[in-house]
Tab-separated table of C-alpha atoms and ligand atoms in Angstrom:
chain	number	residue	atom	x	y	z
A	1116	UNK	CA	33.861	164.182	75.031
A	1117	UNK	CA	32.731	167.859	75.210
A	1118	UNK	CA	35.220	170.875	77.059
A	1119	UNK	CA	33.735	171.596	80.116
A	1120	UNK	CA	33.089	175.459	80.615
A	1121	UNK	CA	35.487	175.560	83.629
A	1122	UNK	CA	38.490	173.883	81.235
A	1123	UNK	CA	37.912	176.744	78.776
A	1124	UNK	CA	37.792	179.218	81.356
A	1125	UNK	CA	41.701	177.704	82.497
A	1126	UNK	CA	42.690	177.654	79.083
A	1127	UNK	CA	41.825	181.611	79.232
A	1128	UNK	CA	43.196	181.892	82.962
A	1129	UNK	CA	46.557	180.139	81.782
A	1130	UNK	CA	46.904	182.148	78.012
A	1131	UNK	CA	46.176	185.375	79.722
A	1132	UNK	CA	49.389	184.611	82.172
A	1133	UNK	CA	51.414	183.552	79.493
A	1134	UNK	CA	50.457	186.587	76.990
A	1135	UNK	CA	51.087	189.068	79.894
A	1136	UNK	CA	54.562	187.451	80.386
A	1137	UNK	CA	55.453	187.141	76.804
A	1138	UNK	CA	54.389	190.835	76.827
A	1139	UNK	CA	56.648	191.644	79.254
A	1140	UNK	CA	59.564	190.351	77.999
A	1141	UNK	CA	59.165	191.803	74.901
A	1142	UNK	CA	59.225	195.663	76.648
A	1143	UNK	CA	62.134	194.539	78.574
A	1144	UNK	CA	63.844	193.744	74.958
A	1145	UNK	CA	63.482	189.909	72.826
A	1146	UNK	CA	66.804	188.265	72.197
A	1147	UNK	CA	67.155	185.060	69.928
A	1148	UNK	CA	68.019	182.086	71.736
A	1149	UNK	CA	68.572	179.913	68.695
A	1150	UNK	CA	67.421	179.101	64.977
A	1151	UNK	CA	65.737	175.761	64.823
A	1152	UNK	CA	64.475	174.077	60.798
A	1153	UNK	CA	66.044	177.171	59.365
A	1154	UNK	CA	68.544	179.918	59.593
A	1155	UNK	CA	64.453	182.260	59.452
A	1156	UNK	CA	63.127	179.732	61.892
A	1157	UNK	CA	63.631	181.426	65.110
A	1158	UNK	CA	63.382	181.033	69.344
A	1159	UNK	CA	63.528	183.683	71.550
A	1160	UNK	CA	63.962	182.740	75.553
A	1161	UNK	CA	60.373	184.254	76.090
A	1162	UNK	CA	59.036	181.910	73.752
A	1163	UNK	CA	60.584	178.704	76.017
A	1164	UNK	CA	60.019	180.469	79.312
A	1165	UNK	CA	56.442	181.528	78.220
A	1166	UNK	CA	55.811	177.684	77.082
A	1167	UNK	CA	57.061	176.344	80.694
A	1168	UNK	CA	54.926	178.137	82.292
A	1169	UNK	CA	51.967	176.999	80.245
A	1170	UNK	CA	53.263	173.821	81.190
A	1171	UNK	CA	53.198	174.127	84.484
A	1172	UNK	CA	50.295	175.181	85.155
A	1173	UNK	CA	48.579	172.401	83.184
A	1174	UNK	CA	50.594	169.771	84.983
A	1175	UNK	CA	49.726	171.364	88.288
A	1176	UNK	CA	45.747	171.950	87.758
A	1177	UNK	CA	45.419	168.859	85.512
A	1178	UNK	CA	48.204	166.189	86.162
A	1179	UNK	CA	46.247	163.558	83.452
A	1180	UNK	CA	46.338	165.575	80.669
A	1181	UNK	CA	48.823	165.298	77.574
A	1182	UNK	CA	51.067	167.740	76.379
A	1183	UNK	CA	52.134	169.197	72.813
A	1184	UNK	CA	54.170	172.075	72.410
A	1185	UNK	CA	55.954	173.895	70.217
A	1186	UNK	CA	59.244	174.448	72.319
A	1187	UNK	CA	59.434	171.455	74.777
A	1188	UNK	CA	57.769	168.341	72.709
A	1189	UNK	CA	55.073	166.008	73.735
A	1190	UNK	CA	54.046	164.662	77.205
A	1191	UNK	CA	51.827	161.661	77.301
A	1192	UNK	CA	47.953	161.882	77.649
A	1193	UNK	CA	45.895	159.640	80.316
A	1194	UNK	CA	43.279	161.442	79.978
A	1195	UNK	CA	42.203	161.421	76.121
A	1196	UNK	CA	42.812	165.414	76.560
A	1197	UNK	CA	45.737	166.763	75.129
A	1198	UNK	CA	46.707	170.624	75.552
A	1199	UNK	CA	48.403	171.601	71.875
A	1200	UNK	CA	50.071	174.333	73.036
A	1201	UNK	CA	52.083	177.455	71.281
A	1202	UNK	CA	53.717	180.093	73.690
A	1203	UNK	CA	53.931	182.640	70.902
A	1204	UNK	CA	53.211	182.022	67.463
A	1205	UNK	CA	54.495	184.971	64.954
A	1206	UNK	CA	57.675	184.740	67.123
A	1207	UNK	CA	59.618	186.872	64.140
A	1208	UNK	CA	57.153	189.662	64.517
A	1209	UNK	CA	58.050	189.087	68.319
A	1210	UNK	CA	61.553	189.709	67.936
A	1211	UNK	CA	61.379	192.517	65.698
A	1212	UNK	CA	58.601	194.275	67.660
A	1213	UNK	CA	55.242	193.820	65.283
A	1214	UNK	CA	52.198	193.821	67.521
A	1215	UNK	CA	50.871	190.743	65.932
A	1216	UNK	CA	51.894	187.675	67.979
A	1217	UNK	CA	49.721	185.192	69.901
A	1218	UNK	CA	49.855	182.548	72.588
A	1219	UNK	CA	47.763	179.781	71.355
A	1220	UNK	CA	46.078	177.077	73.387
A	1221	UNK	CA	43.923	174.213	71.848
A	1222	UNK	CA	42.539	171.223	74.003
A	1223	UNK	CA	41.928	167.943	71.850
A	1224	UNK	CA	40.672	164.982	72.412
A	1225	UNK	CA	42.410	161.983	70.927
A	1226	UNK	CA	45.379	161.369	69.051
A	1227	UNK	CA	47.006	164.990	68.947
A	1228	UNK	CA	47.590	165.356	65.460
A	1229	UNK	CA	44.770	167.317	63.323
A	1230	UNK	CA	43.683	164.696	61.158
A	1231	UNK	CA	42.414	162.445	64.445
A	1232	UNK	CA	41.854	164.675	67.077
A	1233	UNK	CA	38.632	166.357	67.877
A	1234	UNK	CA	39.367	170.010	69.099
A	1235	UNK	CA	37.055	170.668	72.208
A	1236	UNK	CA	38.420	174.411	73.257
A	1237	UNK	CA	40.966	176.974	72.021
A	1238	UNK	CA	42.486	180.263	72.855
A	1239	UNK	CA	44.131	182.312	70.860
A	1240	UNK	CA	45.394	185.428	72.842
A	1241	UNK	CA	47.927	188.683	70.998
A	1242	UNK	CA	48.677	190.497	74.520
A	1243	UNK	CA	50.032	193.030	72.110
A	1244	UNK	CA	46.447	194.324	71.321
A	1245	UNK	CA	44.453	192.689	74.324
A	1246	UNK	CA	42.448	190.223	71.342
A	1247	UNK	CA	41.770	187.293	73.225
A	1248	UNK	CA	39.705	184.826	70.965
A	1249	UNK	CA	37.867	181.397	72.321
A	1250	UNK	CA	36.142	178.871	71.302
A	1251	UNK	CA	34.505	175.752	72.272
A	1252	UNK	CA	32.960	172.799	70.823
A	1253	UNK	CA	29.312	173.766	69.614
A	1254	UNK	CA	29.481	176.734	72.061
A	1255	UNK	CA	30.629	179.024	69.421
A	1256	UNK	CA	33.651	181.662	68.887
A	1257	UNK	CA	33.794	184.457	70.874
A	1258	UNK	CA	35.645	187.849	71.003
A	1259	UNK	CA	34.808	189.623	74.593
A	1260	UNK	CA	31.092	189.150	74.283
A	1261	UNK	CA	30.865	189.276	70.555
A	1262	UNK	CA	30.115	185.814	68.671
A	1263	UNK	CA	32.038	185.658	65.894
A	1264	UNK	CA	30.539	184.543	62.473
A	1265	UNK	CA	32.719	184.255	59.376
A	1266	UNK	CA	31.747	186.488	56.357
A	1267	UNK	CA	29.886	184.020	53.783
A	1268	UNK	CA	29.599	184.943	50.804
A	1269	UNK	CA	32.737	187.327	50.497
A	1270	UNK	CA	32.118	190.936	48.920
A	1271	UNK	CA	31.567	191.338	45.539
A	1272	UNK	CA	34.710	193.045	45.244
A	1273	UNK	CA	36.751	189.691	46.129
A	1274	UNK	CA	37.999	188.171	49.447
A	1275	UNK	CA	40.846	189.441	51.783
A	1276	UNK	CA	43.329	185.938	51.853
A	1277	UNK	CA	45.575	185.732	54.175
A	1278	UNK	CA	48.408	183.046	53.447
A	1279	UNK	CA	51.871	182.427	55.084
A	1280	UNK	CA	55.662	180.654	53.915
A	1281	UNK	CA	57.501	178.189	55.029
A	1282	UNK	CA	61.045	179.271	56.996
A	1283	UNK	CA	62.582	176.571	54.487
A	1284	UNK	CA	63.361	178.675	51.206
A	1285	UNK	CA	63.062	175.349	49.285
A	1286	UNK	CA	59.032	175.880	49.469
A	1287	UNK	CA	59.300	179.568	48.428
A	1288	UNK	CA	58.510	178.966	44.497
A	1289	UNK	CA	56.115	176.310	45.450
A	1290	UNK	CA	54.341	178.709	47.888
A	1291	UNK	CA	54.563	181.799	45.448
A	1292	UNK	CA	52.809	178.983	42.092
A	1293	UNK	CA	49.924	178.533	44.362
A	1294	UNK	CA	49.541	182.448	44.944
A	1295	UNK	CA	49.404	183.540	41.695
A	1296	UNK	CA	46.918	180.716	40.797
A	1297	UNK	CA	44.618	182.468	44.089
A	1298	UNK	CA	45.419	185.958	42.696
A	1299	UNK	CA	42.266	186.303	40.372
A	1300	UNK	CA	39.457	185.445	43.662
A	1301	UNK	CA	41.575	188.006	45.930
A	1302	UNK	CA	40.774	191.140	46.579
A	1303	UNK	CA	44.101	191.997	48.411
A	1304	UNK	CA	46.670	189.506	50.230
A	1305	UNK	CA	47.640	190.066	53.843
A	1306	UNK	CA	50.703	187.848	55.387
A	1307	UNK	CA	50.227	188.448	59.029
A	1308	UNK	CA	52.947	186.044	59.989
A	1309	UNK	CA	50.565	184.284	62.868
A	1310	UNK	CA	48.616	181.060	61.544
A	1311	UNK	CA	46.701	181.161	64.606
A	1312	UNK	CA	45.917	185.058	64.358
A	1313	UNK	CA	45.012	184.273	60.491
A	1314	UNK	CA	42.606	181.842	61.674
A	1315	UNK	CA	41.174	183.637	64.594
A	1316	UNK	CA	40.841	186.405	61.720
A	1317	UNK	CA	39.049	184.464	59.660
A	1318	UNK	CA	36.659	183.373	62.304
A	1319	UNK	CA	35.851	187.221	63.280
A	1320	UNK	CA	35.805	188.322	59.771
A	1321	UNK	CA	38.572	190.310	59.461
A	1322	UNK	CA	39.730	188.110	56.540
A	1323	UNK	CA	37.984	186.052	54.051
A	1324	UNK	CA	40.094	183.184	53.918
A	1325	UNK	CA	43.507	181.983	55.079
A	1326	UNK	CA	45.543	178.802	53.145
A	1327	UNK	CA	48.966	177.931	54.249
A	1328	UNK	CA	51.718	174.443	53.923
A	1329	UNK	CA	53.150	173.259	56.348
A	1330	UNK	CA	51.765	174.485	59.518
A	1331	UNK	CA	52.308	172.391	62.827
A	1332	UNK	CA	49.467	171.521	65.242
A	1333	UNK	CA	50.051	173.969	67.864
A	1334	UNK	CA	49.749	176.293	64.871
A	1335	UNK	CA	46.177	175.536	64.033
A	1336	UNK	CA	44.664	173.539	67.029
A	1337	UNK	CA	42.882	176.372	68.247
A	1338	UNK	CA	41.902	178.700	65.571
A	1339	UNK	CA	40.873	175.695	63.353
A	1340	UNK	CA	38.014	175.241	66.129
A	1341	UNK	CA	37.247	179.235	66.279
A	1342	UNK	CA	36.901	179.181	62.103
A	1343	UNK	CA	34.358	176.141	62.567
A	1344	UNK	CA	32.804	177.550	65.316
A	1345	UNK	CA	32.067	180.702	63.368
A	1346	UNK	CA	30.172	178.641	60.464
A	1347	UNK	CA	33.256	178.341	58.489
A	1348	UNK	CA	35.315	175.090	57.086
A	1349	UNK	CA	38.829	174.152	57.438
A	1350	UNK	CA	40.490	171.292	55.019
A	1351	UNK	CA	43.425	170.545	53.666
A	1352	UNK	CA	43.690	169.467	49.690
A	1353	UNK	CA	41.247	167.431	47.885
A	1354	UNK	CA	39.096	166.372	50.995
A	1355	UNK	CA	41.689	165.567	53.378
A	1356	UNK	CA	42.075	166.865	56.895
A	1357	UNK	CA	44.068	170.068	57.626
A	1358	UNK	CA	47.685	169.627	58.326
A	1359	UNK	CA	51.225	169.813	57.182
A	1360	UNK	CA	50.586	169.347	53.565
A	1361	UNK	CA	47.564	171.851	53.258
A	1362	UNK	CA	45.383	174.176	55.783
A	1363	UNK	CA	42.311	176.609	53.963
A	1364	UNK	CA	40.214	178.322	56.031
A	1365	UNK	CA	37.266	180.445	54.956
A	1366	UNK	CA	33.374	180.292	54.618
A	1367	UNK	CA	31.428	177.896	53.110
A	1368	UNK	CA	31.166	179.675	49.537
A	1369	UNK	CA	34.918	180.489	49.373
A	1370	UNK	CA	36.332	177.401	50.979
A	1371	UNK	CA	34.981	175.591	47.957
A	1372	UNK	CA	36.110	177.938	45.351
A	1373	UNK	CA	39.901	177.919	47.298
A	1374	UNK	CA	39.857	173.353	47.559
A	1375	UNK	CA	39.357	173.816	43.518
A	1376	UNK	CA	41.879	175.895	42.962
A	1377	UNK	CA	44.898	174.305	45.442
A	1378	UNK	CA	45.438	171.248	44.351
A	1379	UNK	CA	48.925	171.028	45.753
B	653	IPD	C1	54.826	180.521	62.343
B	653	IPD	C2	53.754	181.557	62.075
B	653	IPD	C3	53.763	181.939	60.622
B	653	IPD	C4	53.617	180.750	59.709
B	653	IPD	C5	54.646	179.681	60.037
B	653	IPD	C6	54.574	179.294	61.517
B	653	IPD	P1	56.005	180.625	64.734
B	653	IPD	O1	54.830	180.134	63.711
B	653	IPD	O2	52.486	181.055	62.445
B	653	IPD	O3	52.712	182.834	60.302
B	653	IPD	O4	53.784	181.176	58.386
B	653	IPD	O5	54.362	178.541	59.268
B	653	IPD	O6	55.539	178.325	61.798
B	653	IPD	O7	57.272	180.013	64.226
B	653	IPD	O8	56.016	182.099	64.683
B	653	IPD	O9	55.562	180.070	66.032
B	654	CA	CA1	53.710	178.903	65.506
């Protein structure tokens, strides 16, 4: 199965909607609606009325289609597409008013979980700065009318990582082991606090490489595709898919040199 120009052009329609809206809430002022794994872990009511809408408009222009999303849980596919959906990921910057947040739209075929689907399209869209990144299955990654190409091999001088931490403190030391064993490749560390803007960043070369636990699927569906799209890899630890346990994204050279040194 291959995405269809017209289903990435809705996937654009749709995350532009949502990222206006989210947008707009966020001038009119973001309160927190609840904490969810963790006291950290955070939901504002943008991010559920942003994700309804998303859903509602996929229901409406494509009834068949399955549903996974970060606030309102799964909806069954009869289509083989599912539409892995987060309203706005880097919902902390969101609340406390950090231009870096993103709606994030992936469309997979097959089982929707990273290490069986096939990602077809993805949008990855911060309203904040009008970036709106897509991608499609052997069509490339695109920002505007630039293709996007990730930087391979990094500078001399040692690559940018990007890397993020779990809300649940238990993973902190864990998270902070694996850093310092990355330290001597990096050339500086940036923690954006938006998996899907790390990956998009990745894919236009604003960042070398990006490695991160326990990310969900809405968190990577669609900028996995852009980094692959832009001639990079993505993987998890010792061969294995990207998932929960492990996600590295970078270009071919460093992607090799980060899978030897995270082991776990
Ligand atoms: C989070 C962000 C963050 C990452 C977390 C994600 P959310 O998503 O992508 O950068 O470190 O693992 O859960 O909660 O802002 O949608
Ligand atoms: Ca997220």
């Amino acid at each position: 199965m291959t995405a269809s120009p017209a289903l990435l052009e809705l996937a654009v329609d749709i995350a532009r909607e949502a990222g206006e809206l989210a947008a707009r809430r966020r001038r009119e002022g973001v309160s927190i609606a609840a904490t969810k794994s963790a006291l950290a872990d955070i939901v504002t009511e943008a991010d559920r009325e942003v994700e309804s809408l998303i859903r509602d408009r996929i229901a409406a222009e494509r009834p068949d289609d399955g549903f996974l999303g970060e606030e309102s849980g799964a909806g069954e596919s009869r289509s083989g597409l599912t539409w892995v959906v987060d309203p706005i990921d880097g919902t902390v910057n969101y609340a406390y008013g950090i231009p870096a947040y993103a709606v994030s739209i992936g469309i997979v075929s097959g089982r929707p979980d990273p290490a069986a689907w096939t990602a077809l399209a993805g949008v990855v869209f911060n309203p904040a700065v009008g970036d709106l990144f897509r991608a499609a299955q052997g069509e490339g990654a695109w920002l505007g009318d630039r293709r996007l190409a990730v930087n391979d091999p990094v500078s001399d001088a040692g690559a940018l990582l990007a890397t993020g931490f779990g809300y649940d403190p238990a993973t902190h030391a864990g998270d902070l082991a694996r850093l310092t064993k990355v330290m001597p490749l990096a050339r500086d560390i940036r923690r954006i606090g938006a998996a899907s803007l790390d990956l998009a960043g990745v894919a236009a070369g604003r960042l070398d490489g990006y490695f991160e636990r326990g990310l969900h699927p809405w968190d990577m569906a669609a900028g996995a595709l852009m980094v692959t799209e832009a001639g990079g890899r993505v993987g998890g630890i010792g061969g294995a898919a990207a998932g929960r346990s492990m996600t590295i994204a970078a270009g071919p050279d460093l992607f090799a040199r980060l899978t030897e040194i995270i082991v776990e």
